[in-house]
mmCIF file of C-alpha atoms and ligand atoms in Angstrom:
data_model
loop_
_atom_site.group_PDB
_atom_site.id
_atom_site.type_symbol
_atom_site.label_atom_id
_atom_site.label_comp_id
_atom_site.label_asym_id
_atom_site.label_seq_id
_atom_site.Cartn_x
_atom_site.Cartn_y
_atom_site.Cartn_z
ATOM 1 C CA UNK A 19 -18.096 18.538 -37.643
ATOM 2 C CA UNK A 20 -21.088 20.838 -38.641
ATOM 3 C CA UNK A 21 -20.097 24.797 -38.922
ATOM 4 C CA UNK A 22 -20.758 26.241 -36.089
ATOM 5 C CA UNK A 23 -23.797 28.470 -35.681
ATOM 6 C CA UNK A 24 -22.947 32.451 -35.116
ATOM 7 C CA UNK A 25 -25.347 35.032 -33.335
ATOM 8 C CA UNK A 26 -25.785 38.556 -34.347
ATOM 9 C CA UNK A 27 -22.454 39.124 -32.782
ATOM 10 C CA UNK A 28 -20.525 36.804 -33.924
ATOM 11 C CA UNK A 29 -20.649 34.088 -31.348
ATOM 12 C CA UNK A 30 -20.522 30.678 -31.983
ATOM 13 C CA UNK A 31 -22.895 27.678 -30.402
ATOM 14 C CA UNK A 32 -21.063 25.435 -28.139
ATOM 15 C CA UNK A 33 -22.624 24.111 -25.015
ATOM 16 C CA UNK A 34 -26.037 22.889 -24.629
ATOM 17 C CA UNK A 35 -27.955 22.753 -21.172
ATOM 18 C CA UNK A 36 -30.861 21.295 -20.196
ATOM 19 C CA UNK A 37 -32.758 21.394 -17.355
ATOM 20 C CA UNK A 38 -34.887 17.975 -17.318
ATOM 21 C CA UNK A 39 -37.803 19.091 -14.626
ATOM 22 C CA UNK A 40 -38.841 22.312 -12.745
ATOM 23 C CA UNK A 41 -39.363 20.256 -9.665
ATOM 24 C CA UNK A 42 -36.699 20.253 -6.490
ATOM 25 C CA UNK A 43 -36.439 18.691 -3.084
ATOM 26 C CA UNK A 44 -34.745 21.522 -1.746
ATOM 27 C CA UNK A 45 -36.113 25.447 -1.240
ATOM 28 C CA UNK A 46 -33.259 27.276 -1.126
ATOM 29 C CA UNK A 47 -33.899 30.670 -0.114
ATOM 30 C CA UNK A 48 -31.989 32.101 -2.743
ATOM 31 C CA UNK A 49 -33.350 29.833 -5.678
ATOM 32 C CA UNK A 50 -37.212 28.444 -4.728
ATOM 33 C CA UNK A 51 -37.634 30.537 -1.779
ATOM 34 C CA UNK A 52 -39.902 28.375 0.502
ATOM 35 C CA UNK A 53 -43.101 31.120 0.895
ATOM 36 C CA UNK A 54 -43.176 30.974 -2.745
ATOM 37 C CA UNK A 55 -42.553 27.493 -4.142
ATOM 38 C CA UNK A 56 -45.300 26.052 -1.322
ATOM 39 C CA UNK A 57 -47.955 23.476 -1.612
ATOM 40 C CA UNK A 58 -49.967 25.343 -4.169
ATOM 41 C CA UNK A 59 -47.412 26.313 -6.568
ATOM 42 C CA UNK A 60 -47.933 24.969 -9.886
ATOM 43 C CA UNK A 61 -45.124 23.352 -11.539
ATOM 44 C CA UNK A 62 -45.176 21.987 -15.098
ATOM 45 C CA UNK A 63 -47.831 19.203 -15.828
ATOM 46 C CA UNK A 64 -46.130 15.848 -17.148
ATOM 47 C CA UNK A 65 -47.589 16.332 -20.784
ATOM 48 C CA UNK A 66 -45.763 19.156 -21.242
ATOM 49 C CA UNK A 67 -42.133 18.579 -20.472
ATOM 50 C CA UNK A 68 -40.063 16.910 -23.124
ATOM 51 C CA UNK A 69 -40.009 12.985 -23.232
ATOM 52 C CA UNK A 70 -35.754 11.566 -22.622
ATOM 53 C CA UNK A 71 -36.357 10.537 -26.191
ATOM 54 C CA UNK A 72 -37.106 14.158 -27.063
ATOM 55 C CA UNK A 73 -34.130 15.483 -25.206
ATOM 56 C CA UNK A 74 -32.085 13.504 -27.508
ATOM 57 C CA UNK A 75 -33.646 14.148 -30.715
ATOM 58 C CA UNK A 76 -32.525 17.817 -29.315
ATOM 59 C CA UNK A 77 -28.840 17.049 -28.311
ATOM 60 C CA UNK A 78 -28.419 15.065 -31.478
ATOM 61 C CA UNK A 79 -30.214 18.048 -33.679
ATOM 62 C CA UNK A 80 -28.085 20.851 -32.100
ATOM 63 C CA UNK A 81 -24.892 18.697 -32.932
ATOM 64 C CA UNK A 82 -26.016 18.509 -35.977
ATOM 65 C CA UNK A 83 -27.039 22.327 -36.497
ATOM 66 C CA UNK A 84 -23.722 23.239 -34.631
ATOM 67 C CA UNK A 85 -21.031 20.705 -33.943
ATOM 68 C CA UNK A 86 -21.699 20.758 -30.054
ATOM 69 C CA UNK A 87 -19.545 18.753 -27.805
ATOM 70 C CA UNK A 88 -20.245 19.409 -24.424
ATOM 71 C CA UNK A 89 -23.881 18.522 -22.693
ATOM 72 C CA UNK A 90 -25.034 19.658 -18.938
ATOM 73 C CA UNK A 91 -28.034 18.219 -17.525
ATOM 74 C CA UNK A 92 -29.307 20.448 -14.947
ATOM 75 C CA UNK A 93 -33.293 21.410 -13.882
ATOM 76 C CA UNK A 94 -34.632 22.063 -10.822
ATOM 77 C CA UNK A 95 -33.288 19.014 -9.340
ATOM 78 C CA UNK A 96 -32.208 16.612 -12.731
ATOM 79 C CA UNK A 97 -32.267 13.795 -10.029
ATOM 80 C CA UNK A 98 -36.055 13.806 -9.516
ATOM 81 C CA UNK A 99 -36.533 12.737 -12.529
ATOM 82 C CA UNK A 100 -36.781 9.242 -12.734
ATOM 83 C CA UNK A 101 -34.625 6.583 -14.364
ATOM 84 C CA UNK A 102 -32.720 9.729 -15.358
ATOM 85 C CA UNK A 103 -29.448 7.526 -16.085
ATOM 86 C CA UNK A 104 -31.652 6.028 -19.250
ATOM 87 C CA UNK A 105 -31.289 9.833 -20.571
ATOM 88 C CA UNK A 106 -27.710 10.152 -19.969
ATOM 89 C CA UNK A 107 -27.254 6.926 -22.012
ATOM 90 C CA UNK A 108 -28.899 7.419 -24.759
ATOM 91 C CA UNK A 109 -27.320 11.443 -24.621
ATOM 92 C CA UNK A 110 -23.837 9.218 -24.756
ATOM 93 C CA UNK A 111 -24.470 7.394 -27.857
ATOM 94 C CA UNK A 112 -25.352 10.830 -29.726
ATOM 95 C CA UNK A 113 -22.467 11.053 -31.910
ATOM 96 C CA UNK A 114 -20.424 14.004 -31.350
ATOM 97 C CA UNK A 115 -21.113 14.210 -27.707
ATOM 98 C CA UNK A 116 -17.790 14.064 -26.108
ATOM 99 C CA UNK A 117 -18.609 15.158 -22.158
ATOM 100 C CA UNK A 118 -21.761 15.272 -20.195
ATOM 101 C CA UNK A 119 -21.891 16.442 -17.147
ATOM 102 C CA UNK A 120 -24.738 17.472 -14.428
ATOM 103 C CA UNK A 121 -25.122 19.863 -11.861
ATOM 104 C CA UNK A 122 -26.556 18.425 -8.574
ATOM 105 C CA UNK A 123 -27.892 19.457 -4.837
ATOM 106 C CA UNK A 124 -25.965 15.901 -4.550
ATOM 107 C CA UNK A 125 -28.758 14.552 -2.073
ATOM 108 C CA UNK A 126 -29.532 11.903 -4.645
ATOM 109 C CA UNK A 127 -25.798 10.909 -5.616
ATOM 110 C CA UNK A 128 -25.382 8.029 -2.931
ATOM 111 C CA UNK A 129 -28.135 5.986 -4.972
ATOM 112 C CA UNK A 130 -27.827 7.225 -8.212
ATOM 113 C CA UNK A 131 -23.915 8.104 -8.463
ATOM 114 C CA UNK A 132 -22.785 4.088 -9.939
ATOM 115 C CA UNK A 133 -25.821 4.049 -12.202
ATOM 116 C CA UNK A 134 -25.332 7.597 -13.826
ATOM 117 C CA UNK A 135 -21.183 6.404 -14.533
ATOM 118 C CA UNK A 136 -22.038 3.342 -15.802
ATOM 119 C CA UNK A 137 -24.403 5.358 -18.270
ATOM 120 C CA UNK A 138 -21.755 7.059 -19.623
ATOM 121 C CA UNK A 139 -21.833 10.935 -17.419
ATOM 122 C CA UNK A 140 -18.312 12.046 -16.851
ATOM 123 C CA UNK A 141 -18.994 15.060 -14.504
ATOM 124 C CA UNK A 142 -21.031 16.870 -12.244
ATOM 125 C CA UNK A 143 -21.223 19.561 -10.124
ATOM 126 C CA UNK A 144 -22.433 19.423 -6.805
ATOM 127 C CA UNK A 145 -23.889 22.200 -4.807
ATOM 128 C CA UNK A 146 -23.198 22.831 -1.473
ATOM 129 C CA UNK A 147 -23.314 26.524 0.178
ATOM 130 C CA UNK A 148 -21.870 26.536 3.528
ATOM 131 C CA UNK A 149 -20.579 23.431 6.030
ATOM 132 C CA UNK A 150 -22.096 24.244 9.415
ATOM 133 C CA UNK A 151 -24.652 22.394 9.288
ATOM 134 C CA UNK A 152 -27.727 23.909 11.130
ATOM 135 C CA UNK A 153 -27.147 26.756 8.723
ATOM 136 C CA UNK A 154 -27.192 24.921 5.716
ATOM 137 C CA UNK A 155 -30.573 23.295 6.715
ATOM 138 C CA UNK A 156 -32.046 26.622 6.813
ATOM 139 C CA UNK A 157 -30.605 27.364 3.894
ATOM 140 C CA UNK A 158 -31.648 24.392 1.751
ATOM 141 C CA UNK A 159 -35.674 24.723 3.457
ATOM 142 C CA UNK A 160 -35.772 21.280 3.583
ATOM 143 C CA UNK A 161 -33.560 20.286 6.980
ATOM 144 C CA UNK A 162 -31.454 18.122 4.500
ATOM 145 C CA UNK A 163 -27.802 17.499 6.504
ATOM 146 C CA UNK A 164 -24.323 18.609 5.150
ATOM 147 C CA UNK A 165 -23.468 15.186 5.808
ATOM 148 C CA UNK A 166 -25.576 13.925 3.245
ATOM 149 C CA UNK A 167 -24.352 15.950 0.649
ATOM 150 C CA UNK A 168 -20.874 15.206 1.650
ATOM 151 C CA UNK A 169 -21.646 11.010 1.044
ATOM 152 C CA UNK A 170 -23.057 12.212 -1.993
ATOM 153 C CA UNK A 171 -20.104 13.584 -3.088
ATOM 154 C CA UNK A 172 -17.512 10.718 -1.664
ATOM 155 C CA UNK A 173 -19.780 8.402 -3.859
ATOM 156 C CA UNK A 174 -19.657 10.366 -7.107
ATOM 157 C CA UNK A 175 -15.692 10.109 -6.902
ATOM 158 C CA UNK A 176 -16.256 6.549 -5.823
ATOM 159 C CA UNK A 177 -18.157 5.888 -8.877
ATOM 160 C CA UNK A 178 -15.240 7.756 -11.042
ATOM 161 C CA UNK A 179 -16.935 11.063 -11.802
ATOM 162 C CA UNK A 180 -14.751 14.048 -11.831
ATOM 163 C CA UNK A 181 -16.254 16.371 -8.970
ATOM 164 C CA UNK A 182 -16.221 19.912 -8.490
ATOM 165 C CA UNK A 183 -18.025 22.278 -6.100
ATOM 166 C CA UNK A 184 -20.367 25.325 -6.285
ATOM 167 C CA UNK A 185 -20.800 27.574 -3.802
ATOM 168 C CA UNK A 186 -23.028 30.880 -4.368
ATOM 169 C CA UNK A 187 -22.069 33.219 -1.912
ATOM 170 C CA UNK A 188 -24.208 35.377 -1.042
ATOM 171 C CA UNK A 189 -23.879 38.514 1.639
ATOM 172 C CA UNK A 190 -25.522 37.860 5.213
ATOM 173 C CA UNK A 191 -26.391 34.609 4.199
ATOM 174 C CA UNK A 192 -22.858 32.685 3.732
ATOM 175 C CA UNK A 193 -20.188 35.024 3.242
ATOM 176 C CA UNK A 194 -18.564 33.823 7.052
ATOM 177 C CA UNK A 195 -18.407 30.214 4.948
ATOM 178 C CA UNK A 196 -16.103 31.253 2.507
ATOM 179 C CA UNK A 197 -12.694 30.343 4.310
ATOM 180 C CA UNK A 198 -14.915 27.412 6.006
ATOM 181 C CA UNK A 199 -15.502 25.811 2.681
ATOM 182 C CA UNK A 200 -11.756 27.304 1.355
ATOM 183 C CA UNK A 201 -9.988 25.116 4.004
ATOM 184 C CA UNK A 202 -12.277 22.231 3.228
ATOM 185 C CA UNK A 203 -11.279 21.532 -0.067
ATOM 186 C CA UNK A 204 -8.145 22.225 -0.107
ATOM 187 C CA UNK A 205 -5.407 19.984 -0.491
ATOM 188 C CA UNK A 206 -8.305 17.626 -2.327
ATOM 189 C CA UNK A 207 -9.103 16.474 -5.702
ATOM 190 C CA UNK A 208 -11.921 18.904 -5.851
ATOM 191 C CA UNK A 209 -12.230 22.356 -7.124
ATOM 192 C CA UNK A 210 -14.450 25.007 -5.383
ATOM 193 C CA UNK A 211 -16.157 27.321 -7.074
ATOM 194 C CA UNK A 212 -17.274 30.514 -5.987
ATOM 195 C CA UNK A 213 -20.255 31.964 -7.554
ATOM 196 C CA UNK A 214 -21.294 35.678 -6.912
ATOM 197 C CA UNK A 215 -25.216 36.129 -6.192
ATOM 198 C CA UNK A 216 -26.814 36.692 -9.627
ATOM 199 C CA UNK A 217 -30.313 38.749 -10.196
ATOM 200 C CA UNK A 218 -31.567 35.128 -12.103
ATOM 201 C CA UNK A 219 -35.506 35.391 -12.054
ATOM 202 C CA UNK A 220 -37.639 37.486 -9.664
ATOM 203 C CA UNK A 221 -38.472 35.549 -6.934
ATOM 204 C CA UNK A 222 -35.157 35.759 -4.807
ATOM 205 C CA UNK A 223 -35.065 39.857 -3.958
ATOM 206 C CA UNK A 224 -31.233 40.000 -5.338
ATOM 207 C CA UNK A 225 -29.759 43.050 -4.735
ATOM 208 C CA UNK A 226 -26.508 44.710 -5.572
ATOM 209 C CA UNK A 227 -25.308 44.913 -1.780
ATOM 210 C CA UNK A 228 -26.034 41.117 -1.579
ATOM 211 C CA UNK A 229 -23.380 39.834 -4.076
ATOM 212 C CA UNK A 230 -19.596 39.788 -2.855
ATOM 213 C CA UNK A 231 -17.660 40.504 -5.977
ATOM 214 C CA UNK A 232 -14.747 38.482 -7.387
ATOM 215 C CA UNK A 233 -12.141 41.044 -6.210
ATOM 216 C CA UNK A 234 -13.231 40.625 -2.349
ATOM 217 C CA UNK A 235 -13.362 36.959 -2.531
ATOM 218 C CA UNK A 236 -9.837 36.639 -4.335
ATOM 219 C CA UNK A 237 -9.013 39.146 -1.088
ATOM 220 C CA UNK A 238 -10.384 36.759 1.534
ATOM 221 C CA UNK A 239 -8.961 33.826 0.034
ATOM 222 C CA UNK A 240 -5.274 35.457 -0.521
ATOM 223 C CA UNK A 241 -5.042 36.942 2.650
ATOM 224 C CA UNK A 242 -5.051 33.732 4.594
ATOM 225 C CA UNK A 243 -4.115 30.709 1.786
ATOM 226 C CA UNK A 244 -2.139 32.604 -1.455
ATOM 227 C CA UNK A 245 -3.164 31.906 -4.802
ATOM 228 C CA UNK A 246 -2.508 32.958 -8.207
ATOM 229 C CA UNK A 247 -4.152 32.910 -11.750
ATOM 230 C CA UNK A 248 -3.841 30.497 -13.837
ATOM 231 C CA UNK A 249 -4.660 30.753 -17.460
ATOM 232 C CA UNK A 250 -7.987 29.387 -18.416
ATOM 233 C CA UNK A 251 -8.439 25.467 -20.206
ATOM 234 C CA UNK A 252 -10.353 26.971 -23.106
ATOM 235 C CA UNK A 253 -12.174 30.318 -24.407
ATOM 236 C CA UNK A 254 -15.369 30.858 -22.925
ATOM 237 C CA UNK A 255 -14.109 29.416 -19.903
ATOM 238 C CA UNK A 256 -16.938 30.903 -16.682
ATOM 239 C CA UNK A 257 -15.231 30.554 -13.914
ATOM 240 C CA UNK A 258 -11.787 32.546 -13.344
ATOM 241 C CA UNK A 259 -8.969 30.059 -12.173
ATOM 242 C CA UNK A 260 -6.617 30.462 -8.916
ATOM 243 C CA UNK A 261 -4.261 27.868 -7.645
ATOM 244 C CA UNK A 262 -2.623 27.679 -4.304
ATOM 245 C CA UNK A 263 0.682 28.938 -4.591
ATOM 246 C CA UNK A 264 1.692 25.665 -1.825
ATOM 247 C CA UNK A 265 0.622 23.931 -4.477
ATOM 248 C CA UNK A 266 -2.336 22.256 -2.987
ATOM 249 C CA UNK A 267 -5.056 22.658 -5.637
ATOM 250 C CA UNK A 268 -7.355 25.305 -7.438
ATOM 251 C CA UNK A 269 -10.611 27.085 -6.767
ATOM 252 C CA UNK A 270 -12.330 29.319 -9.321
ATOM 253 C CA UNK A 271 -14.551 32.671 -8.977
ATOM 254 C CA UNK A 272 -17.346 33.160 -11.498
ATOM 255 C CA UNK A 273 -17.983 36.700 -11.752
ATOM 256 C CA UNK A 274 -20.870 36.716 -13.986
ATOM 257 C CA UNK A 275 -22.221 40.128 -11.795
ATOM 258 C CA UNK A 276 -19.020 42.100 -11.333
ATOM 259 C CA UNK A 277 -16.699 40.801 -14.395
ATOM 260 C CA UNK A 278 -19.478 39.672 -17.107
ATOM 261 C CA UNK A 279 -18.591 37.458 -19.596
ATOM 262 C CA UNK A 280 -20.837 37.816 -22.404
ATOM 263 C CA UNK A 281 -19.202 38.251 -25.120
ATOM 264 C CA UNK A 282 -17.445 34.868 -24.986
ATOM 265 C CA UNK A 283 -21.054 33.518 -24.102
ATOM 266 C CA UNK A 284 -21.273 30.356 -26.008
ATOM 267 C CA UNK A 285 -24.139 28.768 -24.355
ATOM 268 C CA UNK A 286 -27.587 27.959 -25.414
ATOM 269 C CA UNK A 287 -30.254 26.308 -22.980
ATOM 270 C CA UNK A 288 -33.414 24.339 -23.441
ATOM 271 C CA UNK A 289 -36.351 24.491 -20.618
ATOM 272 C CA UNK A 290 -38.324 21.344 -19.070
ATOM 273 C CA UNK A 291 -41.084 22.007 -21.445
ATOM 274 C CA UNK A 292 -38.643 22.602 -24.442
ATOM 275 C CA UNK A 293 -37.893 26.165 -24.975
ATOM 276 C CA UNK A 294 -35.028 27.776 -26.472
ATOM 277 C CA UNK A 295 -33.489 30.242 -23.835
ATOM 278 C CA UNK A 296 -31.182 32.121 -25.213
ATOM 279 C CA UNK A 297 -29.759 34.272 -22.050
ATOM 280 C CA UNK A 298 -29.749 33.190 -18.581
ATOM 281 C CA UNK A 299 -31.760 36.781 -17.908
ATOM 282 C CA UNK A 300 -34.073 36.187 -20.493
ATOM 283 C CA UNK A 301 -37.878 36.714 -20.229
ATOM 284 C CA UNK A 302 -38.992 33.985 -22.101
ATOM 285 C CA UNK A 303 -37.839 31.355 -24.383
ATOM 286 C CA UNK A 304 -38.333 30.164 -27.992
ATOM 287 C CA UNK A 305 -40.643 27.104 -28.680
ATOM 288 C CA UNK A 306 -39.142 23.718 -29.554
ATOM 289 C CA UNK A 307 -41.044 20.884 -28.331
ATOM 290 C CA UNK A 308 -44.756 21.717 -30.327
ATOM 291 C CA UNK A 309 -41.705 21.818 -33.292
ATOM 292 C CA UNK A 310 -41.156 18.538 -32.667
ATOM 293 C CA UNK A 311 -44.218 17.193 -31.639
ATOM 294 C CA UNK A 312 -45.909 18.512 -34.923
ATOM 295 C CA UNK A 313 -44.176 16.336 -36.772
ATOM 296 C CA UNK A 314 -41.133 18.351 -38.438
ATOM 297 C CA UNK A 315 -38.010 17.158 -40.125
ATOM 298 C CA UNK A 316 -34.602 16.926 -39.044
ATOM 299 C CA UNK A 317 -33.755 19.483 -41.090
ATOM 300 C CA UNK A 318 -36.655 21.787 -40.123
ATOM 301 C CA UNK A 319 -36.006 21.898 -36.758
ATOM 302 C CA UNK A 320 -32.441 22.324 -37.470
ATOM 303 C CA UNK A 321 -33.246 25.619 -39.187
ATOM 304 C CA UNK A 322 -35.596 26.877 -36.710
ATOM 305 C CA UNK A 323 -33.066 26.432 -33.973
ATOM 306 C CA UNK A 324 -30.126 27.794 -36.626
ATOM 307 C CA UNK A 325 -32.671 30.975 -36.813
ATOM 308 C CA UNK A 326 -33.501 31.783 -33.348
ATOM 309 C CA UNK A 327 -29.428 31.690 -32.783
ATOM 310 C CA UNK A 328 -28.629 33.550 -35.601
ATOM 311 C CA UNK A 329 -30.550 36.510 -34.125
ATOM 312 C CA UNK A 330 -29.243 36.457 -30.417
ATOM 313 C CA UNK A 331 -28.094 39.326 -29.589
ATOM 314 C CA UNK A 332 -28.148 38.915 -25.891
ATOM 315 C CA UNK A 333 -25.761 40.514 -23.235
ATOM 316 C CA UNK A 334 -27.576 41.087 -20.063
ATOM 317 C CA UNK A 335 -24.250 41.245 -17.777
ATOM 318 C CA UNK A 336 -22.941 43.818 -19.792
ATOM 319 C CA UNK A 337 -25.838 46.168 -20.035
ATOM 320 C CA UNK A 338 -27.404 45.282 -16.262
ATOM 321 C CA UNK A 339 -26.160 48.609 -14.403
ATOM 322 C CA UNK A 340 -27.675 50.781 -17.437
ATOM 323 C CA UNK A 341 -31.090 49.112 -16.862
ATOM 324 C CA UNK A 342 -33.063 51.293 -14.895
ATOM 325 C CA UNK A 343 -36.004 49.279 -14.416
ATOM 326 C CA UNK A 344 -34.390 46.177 -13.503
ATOM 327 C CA UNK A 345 -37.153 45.295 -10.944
ATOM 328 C CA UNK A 346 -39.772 45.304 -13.587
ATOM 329 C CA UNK A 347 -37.719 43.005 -16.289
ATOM 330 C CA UNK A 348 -39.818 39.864 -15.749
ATOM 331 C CA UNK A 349 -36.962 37.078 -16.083
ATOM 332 C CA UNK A 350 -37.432 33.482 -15.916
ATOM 333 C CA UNK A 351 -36.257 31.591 -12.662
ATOM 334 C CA UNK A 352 -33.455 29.913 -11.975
ATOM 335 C CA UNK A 353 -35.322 27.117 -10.662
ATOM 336 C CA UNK A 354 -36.666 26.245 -14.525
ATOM 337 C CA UNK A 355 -33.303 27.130 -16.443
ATOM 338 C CA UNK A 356 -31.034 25.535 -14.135
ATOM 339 C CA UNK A 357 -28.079 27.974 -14.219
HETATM 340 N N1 SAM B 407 -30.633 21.821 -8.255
HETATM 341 C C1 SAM B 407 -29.348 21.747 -8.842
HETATM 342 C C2 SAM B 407 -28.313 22.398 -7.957
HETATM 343 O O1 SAM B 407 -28.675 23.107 -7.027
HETATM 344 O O2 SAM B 407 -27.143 22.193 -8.234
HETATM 345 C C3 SAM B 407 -29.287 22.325 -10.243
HETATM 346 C C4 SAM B 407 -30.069 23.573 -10.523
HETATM 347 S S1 SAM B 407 -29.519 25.010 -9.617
HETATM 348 C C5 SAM B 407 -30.622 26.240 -10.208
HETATM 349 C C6 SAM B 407 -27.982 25.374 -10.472
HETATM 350 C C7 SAM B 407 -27.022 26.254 -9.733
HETATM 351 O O3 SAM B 407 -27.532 27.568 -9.687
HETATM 352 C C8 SAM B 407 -26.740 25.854 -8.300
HETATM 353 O O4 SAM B 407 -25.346 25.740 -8.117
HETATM 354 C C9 SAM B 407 -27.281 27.023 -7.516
HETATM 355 O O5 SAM B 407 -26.580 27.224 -6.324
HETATM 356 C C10 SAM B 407 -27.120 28.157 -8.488
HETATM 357 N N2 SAM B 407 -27.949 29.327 -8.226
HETATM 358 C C11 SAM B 407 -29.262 29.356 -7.945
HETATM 359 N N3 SAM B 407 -29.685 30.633 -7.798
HETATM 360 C C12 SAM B 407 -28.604 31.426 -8.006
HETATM 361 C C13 SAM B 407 -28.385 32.843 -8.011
HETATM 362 N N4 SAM B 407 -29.355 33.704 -7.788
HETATM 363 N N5 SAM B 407 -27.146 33.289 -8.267
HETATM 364 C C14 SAM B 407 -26.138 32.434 -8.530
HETATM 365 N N6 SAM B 407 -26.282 31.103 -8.562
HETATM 366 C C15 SAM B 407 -27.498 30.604 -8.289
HETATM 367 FE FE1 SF4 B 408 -31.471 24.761 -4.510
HETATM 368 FE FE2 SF4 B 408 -30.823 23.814 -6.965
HETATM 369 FE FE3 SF4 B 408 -33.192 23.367 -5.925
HETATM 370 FE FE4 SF4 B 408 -32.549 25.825 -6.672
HETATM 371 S S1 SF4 B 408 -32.808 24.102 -8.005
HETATM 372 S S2 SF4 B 408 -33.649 25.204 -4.808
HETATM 373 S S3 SF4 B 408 -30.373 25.836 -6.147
HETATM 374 S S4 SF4 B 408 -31.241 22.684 -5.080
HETATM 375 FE FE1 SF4 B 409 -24.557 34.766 -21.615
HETATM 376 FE FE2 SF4 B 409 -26.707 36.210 -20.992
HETATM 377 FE FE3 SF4 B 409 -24.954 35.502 -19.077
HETATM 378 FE FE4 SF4 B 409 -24.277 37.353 -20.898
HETATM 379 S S1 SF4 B 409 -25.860 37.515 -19.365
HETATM 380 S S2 SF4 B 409 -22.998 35.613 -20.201
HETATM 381 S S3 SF4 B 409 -25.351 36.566 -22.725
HETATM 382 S S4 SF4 B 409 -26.230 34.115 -20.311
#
């Protein structure tokens, strides 16, 4: 296995994720809201997003520049990209690559959930943000059902894929779900994951009041279904575990706003059109793709992408409360980076 790659404080390179399109079917007001991402928004023109075959000249390069393991294909919406299980294939015969996994809406997963197993992805996450169901159309800005999330999910565990749940909670919007969604999943093979409301982008009007915090979820959660912690699988690990203490499963809380986790922060992402990112608060990223497109080496690219890392010195969580122009950090959105 390659060395790994250290930043400027010492942190290795891990993960990889890419986000495979800009483009979503769904508006959630949180993420695209609908006033904003309308008819005339521009999203990326075809030329300039990166080929499946140039993903995987990536994946294989950053395995190369930094023994990486683990792969999440995210976007936008990774299923409207077309014949996206070819990607996932040819992602799964990079050497190296031990676990892909994707992070979904889900509304595709009933067509595409068989294919994308066969092709060798062994995970994904799907989002889902509430259960009643007139509220989650609003939510989503597209009138798409709970239900069809839900068969999107039953055929994802059909098809084998380990399944877990996200749920961003978010103050006024779905904070009465969190017990909802609690009771849901309990007692099945599927962990819920709680995500406090992060200041991603600019388009969503996060504010501080918005985002319940880890302690008042654990609160919520404890008073009427006890859990306890439970060590984390690895270092790095996002999400904070919990298991019922009946024994009926696990949920975890991802704290990135009141319990930030950079300094474990092993995770590098690349854009649709092929830029380094760095941070998930950062205000732009670092060109790959005209890299690769002009024509360089393996071994070129490998040392542009070892010298971007080597001089990351991000930590947005850490430093957020000492910013005191946070409106007027321009950040990319969370709709292009893909979480
Ligand atoms: N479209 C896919 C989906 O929704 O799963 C993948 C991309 S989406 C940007 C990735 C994740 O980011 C989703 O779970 C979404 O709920 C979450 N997300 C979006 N905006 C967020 C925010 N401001 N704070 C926390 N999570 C957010
Ligand atoms: Fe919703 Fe994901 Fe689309 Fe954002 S990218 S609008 S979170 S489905
Ligand atoms: Fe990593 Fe940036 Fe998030 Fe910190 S704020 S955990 S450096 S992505």
């Amino acid at each position: 296995m390659a060395n790994r790659l250290r930043d400027a404080l010492s942190r290795p390179l891990k993960d990889l994720r890419l986000s495979v399109t800009d483009r979503c079917n769904f508006r959630c007001r949180y993420c695209m809201p609908p006033e904003m991402f309308d008819e005339g928004f521009e999203f990326l023109p075809k030329q300039q997003v990166l080929t499946f075959e140039e993903m995987e000249r990536i994946v294989r390069l950053f395995v190369q520049a930094s023994g990486i393991e683990k792969v999440r294909i995210t976007g936008g919406e990774p299923l409207m990209r077309s014949q996206l299980s070819h990607l996932i294939q040819l992602i799964s015969k990079v050497d190296g690559i031990r676990d892909i996994a994707m992070t979904t809406n889900g509304s595709l997963l009933t067509k595409h959930a068989q294919n994308l197993k066969e092709a060798g992805l062994d995970r994904v996450t799907v989002s889902l943000d509430c259960l009643d169901d007139e509220h989650f159309r609003y939510i989503n800005g597209r009138n798409i059902s709970v239900q069809h999330v839900l068969d999107g999910i039953n055929a994802a565990e059909e098809a084998g894929l380990e399944v877990k749940v996200n749920m961003v909670v978010k103050r006024g919007m779905n904070d009465e779900d969190i017990l909802p969604m609690a009771r849901y999943f309990k007692g099945t093979n599927i962990i819920l994951r709680f995500i406090e409301y992060m200041d991603v982008g600019n388009a969503n009007g996060w504010k501080l009041d918005h985002v319940v915090g880890k302690r008042e979820l654990y609160d919520i959660i404890n008073k009427e279904m006890p859990i306890e912690p439970v060590d984390p699988n690895y270092r790095g690990e996002v999400a904070d575990r919990f298991r019922y203490k009946d024994g009926s499963g696990e949920i975890g809380i991802i704290s990135s706003v009141t319990d930030s986790f950079c300094q474990d922060c092993s995770r590098a992402r690349v854009s649709p059109e092929g830029k380094l990112i760095t941070c998930l608060f950062a205000s732009e990223g670092h060109d790959l793709r005209d890299v690769l497109r002009s024509g360089a080496s393996d071994e070129e690219v490998i040392e542009h992408i070892a010298s971007i890392w080597e001089k990351r010195d991000d930590r947005y969580s850490e430093e957020r409360f000492q910013q005191t122009d946070q409106d007027k950090i321009k950040k990319i959105e969370m709709s292009h980076i893909g979480g």
